[in-house]
Short mmCIF file of C-alpha atoms and ligand atoms in Angstrom, two decimals:
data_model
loop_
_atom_site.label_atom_id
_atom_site.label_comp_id
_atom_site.label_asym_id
_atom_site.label_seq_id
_atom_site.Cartn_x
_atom_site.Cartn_y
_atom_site.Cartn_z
CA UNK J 21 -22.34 -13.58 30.12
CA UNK J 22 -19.95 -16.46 29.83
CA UNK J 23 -21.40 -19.28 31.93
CA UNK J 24 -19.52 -23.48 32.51
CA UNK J 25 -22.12 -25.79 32.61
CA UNK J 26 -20.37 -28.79 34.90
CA UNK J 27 -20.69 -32.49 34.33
CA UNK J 28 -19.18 -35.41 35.48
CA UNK J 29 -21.32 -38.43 36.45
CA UNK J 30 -24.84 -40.14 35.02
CA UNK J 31 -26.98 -38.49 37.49
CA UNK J 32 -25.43 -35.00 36.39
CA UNK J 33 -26.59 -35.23 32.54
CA UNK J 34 -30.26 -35.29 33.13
CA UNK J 35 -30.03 -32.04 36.09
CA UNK J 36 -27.80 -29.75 33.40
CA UNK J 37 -29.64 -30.80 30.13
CA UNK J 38 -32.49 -28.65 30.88
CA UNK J 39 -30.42 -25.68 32.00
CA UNK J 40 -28.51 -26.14 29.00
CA UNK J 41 -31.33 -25.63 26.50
CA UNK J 42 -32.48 -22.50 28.57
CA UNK J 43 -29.13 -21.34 28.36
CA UNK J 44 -28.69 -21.60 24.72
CA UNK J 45 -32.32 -19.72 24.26
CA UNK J 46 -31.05 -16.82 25.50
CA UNK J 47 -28.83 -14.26 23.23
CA UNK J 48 -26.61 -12.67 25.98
CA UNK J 49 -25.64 -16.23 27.43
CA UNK J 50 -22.34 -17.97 25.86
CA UNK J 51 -22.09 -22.02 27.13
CA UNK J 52 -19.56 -24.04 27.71
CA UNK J 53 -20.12 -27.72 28.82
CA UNK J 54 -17.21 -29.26 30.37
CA UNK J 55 -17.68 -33.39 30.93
CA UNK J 56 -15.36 -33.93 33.40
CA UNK J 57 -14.77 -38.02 32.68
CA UNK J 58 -15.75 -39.36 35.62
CA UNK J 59 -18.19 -41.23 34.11
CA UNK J 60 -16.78 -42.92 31.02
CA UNK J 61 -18.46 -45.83 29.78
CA UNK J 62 -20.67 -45.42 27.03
CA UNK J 63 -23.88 -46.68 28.84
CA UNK J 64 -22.84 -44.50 31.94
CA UNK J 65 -22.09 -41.03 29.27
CA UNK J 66 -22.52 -41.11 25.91
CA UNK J 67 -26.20 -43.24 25.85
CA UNK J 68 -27.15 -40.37 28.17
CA UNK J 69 -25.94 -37.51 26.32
CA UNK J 70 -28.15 -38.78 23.39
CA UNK J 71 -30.96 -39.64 25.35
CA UNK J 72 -31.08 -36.68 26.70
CA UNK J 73 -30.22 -34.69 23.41
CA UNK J 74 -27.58 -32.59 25.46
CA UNK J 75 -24.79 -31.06 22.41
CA UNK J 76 -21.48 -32.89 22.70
CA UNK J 77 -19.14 -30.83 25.49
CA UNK J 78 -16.84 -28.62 24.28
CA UNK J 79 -14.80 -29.50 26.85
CA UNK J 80 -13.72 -33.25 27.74
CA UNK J 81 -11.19 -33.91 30.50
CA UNK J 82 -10.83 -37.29 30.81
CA UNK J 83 -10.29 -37.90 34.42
CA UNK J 84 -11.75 -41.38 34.79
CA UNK J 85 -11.78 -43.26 38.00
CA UNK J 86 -9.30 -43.85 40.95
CA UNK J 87 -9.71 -42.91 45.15
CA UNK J 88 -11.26 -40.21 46.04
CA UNK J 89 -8.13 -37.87 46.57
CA UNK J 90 -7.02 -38.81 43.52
CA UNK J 91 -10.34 -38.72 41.23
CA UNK J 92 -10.79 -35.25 43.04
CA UNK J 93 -7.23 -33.57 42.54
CA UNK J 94 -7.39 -34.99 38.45
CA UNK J 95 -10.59 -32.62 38.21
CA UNK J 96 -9.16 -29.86 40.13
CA UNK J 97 -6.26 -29.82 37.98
CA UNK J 98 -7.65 -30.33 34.30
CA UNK J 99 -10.20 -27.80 35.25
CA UNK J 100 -8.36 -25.29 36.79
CA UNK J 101 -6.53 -24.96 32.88
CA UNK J 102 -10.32 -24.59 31.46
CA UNK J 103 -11.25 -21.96 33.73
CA UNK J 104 -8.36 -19.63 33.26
CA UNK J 105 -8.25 -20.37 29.18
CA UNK J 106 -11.83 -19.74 29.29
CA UNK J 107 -12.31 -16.84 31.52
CA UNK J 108 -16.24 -17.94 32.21
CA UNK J 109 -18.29 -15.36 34.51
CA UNK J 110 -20.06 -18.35 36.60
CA UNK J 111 -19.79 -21.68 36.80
CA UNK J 112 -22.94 -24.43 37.23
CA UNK J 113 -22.68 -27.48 39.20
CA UNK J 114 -25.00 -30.19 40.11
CA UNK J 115 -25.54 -32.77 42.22
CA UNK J 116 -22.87 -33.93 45.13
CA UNK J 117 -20.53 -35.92 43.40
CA UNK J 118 -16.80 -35.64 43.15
CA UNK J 119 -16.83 -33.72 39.92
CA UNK J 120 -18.99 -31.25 41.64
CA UNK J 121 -17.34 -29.91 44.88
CA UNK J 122 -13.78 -30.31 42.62
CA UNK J 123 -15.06 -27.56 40.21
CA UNK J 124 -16.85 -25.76 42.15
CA UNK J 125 -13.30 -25.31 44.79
CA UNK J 126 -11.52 -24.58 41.20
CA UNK J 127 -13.86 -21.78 40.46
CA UNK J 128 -14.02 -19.86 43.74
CA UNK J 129 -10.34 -20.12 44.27
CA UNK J 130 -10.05 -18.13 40.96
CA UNK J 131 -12.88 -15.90 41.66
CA UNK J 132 -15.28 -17.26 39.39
CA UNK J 133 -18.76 -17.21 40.87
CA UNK J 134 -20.44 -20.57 41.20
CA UNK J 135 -24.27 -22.00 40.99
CA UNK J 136 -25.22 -24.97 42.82
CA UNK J 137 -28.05 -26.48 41.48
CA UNK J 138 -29.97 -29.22 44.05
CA UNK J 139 -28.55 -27.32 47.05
CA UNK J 140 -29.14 -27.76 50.48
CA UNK J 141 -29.47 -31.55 50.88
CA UNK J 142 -28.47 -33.24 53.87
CA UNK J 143 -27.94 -36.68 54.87
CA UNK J 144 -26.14 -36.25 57.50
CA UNK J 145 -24.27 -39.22 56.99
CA UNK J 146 -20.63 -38.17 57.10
CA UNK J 147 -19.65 -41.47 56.08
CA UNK J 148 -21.37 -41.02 52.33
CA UNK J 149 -18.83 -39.08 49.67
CA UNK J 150 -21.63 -37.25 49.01
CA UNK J 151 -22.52 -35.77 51.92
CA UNK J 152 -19.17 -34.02 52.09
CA UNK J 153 -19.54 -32.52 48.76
CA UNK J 154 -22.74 -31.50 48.96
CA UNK J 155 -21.54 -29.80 52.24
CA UNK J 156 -18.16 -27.92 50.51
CA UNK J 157 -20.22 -26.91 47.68
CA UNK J 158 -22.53 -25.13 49.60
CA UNK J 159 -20.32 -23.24 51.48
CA UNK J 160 -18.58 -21.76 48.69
CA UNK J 161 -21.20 -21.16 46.29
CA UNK J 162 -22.21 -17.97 45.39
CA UNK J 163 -26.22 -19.41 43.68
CA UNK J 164 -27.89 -22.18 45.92
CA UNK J 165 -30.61 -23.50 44.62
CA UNK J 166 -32.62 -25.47 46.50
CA UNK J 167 -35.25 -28.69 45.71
CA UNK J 168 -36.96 -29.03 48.48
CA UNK J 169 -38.26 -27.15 51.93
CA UNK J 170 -36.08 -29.43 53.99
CA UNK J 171 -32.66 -27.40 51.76
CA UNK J 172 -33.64 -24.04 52.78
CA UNK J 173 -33.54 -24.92 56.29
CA UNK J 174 -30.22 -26.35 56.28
CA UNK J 175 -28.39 -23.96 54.83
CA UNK J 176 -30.00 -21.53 57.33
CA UNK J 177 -28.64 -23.66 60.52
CA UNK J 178 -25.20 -23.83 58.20
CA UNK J 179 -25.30 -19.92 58.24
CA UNK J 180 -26.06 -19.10 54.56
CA UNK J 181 -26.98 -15.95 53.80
CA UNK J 182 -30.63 -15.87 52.90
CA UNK J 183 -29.85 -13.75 49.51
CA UNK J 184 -27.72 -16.65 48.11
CA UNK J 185 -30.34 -19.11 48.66
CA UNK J 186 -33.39 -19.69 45.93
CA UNK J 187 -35.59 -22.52 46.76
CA UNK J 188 -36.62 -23.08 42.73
CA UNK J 189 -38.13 -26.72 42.38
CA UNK J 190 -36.28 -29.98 40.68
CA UNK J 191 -33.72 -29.54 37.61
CA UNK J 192 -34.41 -33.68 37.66
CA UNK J 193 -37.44 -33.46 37.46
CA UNK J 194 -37.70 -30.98 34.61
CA UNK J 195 -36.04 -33.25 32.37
CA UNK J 196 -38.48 -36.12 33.20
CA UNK J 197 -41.67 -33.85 32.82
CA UNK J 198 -39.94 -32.92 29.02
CA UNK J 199 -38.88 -36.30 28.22
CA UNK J 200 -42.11 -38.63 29.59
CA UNK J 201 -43.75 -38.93 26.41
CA UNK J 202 -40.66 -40.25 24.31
CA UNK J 203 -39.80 -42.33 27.10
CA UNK J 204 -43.41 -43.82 26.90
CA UNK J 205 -42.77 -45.07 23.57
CA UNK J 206 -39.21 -46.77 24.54
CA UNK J 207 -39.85 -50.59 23.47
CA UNK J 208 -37.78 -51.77 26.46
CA UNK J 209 -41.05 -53.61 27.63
CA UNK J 210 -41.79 -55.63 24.63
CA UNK J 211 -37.74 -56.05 24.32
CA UNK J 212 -37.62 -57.87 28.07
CA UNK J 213 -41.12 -59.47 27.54
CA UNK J 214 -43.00 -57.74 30.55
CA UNK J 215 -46.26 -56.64 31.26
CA UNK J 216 -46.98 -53.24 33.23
CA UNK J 217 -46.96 -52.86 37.19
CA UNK J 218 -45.77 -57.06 37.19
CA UNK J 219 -42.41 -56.40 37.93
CA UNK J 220 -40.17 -54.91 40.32
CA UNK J 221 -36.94 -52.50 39.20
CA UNK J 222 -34.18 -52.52 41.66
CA UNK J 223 -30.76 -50.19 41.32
CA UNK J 224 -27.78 -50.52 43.23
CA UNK J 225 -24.94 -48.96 43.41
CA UNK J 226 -24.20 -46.90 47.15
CA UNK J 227 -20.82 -48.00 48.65
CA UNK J 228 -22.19 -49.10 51.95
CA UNK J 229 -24.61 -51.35 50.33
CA UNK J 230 -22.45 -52.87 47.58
CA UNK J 231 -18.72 -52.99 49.13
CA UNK J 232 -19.54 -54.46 52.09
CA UNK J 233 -20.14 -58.30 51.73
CA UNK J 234 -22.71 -58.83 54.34
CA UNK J 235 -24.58 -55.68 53.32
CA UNK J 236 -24.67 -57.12 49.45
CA UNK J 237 -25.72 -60.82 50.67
CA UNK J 238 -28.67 -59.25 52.98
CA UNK J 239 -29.72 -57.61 49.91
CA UNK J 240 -29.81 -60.65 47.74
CA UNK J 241 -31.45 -62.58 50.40
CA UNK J 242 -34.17 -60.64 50.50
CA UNK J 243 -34.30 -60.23 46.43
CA UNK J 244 -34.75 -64.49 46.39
CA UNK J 245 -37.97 -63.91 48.70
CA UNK J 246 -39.24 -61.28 46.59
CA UNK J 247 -38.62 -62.77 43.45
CA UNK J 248 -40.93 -65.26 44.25
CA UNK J 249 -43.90 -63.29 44.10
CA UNK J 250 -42.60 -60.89 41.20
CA UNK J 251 -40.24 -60.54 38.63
CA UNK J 252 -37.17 -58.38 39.54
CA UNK J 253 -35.18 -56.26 36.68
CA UNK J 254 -32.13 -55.29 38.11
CA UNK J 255 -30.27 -53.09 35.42
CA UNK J 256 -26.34 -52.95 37.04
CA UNK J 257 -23.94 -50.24 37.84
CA UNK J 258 -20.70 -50.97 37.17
CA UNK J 259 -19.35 -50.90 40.89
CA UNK J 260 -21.84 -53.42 41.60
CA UNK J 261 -20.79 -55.73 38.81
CA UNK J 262 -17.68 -55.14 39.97
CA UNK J 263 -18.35 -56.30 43.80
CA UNK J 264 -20.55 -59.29 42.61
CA UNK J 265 -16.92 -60.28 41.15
CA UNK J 266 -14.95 -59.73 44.10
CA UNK J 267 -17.05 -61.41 46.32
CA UNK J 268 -18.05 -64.23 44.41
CA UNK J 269 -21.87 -63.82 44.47
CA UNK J 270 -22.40 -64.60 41.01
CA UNK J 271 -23.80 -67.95 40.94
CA UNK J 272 -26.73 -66.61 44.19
CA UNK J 273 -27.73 -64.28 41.38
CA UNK J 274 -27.45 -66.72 38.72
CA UNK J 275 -29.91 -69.29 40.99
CA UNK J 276 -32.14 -66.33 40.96
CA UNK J 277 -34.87 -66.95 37.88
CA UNK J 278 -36.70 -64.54 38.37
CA UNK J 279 -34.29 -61.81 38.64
CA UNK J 280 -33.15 -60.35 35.20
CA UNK J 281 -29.52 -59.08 35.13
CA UNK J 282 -28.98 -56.11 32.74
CA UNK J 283 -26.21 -54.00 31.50
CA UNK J 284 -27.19 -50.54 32.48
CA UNK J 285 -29.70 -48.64 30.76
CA UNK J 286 -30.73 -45.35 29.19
CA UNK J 287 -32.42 -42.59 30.22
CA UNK J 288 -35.63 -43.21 28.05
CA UNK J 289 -35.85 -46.88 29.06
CA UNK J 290 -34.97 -46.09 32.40
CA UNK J 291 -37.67 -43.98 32.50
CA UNK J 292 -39.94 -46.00 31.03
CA UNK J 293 -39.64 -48.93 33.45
CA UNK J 294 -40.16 -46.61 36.42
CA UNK J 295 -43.23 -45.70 34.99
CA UNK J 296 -44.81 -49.36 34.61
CA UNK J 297 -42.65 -51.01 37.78
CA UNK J 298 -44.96 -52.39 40.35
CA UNK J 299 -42.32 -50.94 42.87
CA UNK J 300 -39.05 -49.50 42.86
CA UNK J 301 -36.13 -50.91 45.27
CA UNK J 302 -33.28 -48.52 44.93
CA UNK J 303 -30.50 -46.63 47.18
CA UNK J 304 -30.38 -43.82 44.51
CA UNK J 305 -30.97 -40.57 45.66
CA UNK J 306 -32.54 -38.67 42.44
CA UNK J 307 -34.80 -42.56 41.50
CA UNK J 308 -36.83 -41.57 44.96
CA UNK J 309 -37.39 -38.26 43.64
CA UNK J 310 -38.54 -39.23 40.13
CA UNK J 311 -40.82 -42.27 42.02
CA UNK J 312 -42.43 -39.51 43.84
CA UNK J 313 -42.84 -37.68 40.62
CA UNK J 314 -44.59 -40.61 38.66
CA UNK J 315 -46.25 -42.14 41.97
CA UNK J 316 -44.49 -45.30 41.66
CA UNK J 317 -43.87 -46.91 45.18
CA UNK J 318 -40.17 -46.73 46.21
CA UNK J 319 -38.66 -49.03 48.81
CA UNK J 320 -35.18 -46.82 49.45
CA UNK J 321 -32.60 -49.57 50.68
CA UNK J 322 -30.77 -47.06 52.61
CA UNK J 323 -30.69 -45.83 56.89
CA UNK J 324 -30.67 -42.22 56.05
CA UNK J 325 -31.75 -40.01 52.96
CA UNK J 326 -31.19 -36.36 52.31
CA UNK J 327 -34.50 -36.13 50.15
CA UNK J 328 -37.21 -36.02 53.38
CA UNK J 329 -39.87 -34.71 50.78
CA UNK J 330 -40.49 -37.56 49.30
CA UNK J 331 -41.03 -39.58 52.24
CA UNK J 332 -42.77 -37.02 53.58
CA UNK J 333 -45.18 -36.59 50.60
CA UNK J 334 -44.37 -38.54 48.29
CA UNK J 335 -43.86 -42.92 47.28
CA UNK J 336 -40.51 -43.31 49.42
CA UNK J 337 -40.76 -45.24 52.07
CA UNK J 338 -37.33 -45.71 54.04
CA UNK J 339 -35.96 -49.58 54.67
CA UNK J 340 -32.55 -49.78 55.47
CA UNK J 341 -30.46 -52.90 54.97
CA UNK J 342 -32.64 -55.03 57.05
CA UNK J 343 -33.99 -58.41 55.39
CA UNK J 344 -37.13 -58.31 56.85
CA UNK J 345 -38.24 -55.15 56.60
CA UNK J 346 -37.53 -55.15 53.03
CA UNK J 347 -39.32 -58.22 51.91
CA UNK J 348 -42.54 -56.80 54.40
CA UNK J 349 -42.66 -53.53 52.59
CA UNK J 350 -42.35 -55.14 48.81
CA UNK J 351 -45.18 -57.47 49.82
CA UNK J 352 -47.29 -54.76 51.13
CA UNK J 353 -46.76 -53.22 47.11
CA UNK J 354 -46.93 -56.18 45.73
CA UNK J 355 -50.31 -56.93 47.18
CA UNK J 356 -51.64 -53.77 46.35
CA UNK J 357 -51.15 -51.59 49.73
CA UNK J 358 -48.36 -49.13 48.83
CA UNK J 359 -47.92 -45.58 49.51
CA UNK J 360 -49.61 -43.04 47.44
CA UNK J 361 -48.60 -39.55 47.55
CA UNK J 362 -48.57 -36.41 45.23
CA UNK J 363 -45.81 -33.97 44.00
CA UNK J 364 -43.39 -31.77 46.11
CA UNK J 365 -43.93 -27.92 45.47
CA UNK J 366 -42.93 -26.60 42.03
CA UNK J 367 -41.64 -30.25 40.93
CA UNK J 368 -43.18 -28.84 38.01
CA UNK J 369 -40.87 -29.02 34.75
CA UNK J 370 -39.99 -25.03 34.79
CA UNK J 371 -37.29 -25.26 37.66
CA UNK J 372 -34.52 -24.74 34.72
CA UNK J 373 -36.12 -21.25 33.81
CA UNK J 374 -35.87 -20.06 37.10
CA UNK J 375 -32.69 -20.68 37.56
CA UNK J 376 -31.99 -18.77 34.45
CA UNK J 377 -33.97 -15.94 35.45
CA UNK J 378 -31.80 -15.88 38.49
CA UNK J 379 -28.96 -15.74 37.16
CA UNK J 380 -29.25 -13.29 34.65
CA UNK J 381 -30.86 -10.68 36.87
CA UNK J 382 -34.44 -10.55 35.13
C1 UD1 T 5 -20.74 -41.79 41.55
C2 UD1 T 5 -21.05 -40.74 42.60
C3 UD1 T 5 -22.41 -41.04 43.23
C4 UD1 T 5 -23.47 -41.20 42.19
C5 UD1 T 5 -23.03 -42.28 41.21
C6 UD1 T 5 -24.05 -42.51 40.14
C7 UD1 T 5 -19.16 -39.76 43.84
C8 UD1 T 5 -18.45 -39.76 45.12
N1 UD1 T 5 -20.08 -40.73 43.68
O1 UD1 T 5 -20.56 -43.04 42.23
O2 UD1 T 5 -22.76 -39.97 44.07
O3 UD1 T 5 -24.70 -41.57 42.80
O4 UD1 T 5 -21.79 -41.87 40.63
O5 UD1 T 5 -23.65 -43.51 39.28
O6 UD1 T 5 -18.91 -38.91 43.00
N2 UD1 T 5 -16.95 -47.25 36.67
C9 UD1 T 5 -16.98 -47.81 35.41
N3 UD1 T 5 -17.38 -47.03 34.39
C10 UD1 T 5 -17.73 -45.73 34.53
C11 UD1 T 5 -17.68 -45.17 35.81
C12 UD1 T 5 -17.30 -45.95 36.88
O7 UD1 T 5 -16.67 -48.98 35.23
O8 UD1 T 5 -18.09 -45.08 33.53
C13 UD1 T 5 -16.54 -48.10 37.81
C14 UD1 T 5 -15.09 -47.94 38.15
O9 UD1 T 5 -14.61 -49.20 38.46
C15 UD1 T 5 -15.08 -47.08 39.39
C16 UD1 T 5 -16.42 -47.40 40.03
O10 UD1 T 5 -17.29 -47.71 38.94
O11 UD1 T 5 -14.00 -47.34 40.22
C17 UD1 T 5 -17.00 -46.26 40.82
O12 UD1 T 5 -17.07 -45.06 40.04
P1 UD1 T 5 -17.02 -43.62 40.77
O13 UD1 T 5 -17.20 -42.54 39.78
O14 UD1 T 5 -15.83 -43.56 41.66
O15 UD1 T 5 -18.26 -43.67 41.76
P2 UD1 T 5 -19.75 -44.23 41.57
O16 UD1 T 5 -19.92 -45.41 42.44
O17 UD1 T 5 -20.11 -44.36 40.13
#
């Protein structure tokens, strides 16, 4: 069985690296990984990939950014070549970004079967990129596996055929459950001088947060309350740098002391800081599932989220872009009165093997 593992973007190299090395345990499997480019920059790609000790892709296409249409078509294109050079039984995607729904319309137009790993998810937020993948994906995949209760439910309003659908735990999470003792002995503390559950890690990087003015500023207001009570670590994505730029907010940040500016970060580190962060403030989708995981509190700065379970049961509680609300909910953390919860059903490291199992009929 000739299988294409798909990647494109950071949160893609930590879902496939555990389906990867089940892959490559079995005999009758041959892999391909094909890195699609979307993510380029070495601390968005390549830090991962060794982090994460995923094998170089045999397959690098180099599509880089640009719109939508035009990041989109790129993929389409360069992989469309792969697949008919390559001949592959099934391809595996992840995730809902544009990498994702381009391969996996490649593959069905050609016949290929395709997996979608984290299937299912719903925001139903029309106005987020990702909701529309997530959505295209779905209907076209032949393998939907599923995270969460809240998946199997949508793709049964959606019409899915219950035999397509395997509700198989968290690919994300099986990579943190392998890697949390080498990220425990990252040194990223002692290298930014902080001491455990004093500090609060914030991530940024969702289009209606960060390329909208207003939305940013709101953001940053409440960050100077906050910082007054705790340190903030705010490790940057690269749209976000880019938007602090454009809109000039440099110098708020820079009046900010207590607010620690940092390229972004590794997997391990990463990792490690979510561990020992008083609280996490984040508009990430897979950092509230890996807060639930660890039981550090998550303040989502977001109206909407298409991972329910870990409000339901887990650390997530749901803010918005509203000032107040934010700076209330970090203070109830920070004075010792955030949510506890415990882990979603079979969030339990083995999520990659069933997949696996799956697919190969045993
Ligand atoms: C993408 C995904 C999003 C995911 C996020 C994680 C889509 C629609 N969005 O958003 O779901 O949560 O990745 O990071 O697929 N850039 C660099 N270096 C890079 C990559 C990007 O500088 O290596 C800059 C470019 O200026 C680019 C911008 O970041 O224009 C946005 O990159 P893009 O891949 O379009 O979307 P993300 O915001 O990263």
């Amino acid at each position: 069985m000739k299988i294409i593992n798909v990647v494109g973007a950071r949160p893609n190299f930590m879902k496939i690296a555990p389906i990867q090395r089940v892959m490559s345990a079995y005999k009758n499997i041959e892999t391909r990984l094909v890195h699609t480019g979307q993510h380029y920059d070495e601390r968005m790609s390549k830090l991962f990939f060794e982090d994460l000790q995923l094998p170089k892709p045999d397959v690098y296409l180099n599509v880089g950014s640009g719109s939508h249409a035009v990041q989109t078509a790129k993929v389409m294109m360069e992989f469309e070549q792969v697949l008919l050079a390559e001949k592959p039984d099934l391809v595996v995607v992840v995730g809902d970004v544009n990498s994702t729904a381009a391969c996996s319309i490649v593959a069905a137009k050609l016949g290929v079967k395709v997996a979608h790993v984290e299937a299912g998810l719903r925001s139903f937020d029309r106005t987020m990129p990702e909701e529309i993948n997530r959505i295209l994906t779905d209907a076209i995949s032949d393998f939907l596996f599923v995270t969460e209760q809240s998946g199997l439910m949508h793709l049964k309003n959606e019409g899915i055929n219950d035999s397509k659908v395997h509700f198989v735990g968290n690919v994300m999470i099986d990579s943190l459950v392998y890697f949390l003792e080498k990220a425990r002995q990252s040194k990223i503390m002692s290298d930014l001088k902080l001491d455990p559950k004093n500090f609060a890690l914030v991530t940024l990087h969702r289009p209606s947060n960060v390329d909208n003015k207003d939305h940013f500023l709101n953001l940053l207001h409440a960050f100077e309350v906050i910082e007054k009570d705790i340190n903030i670590i705010f490790p940057i994505h690269p749209r976000s740098r880019k938007m602090i730029e454009s809109f000039g907010l440099q110098d708020k940040i820079d009046r900010m002391k207590n607010l620690m500016l940092l390229e972004p970060l590794g997997y391990l580190d990463f990792m490690n800081l979510m561990q020992n962060a008083r609280l996490v403030l984040t508009d990430s989708g897979g950092i509230q599932e890996e807060t639930t995981y660890l039981g550090t509190p998550c303040i989502t700065l977001r109206e909407n989220t298409e991972r329910p379970v870990t409000i339901e049961v887990g650390t997530n509680v749901m803010v918005g872009n509203d000032k107040n609300r934010i700076i209330e909910e970090a203070q109830k953390v920070i004075s010792g009165n955030g949510k506890h919860g415990r882990i979603p059903d079979l969030w339990d490291g083995k999520a990659a093997e069933r997949i696996v199992k799956i697919l190969t009929g045993e």
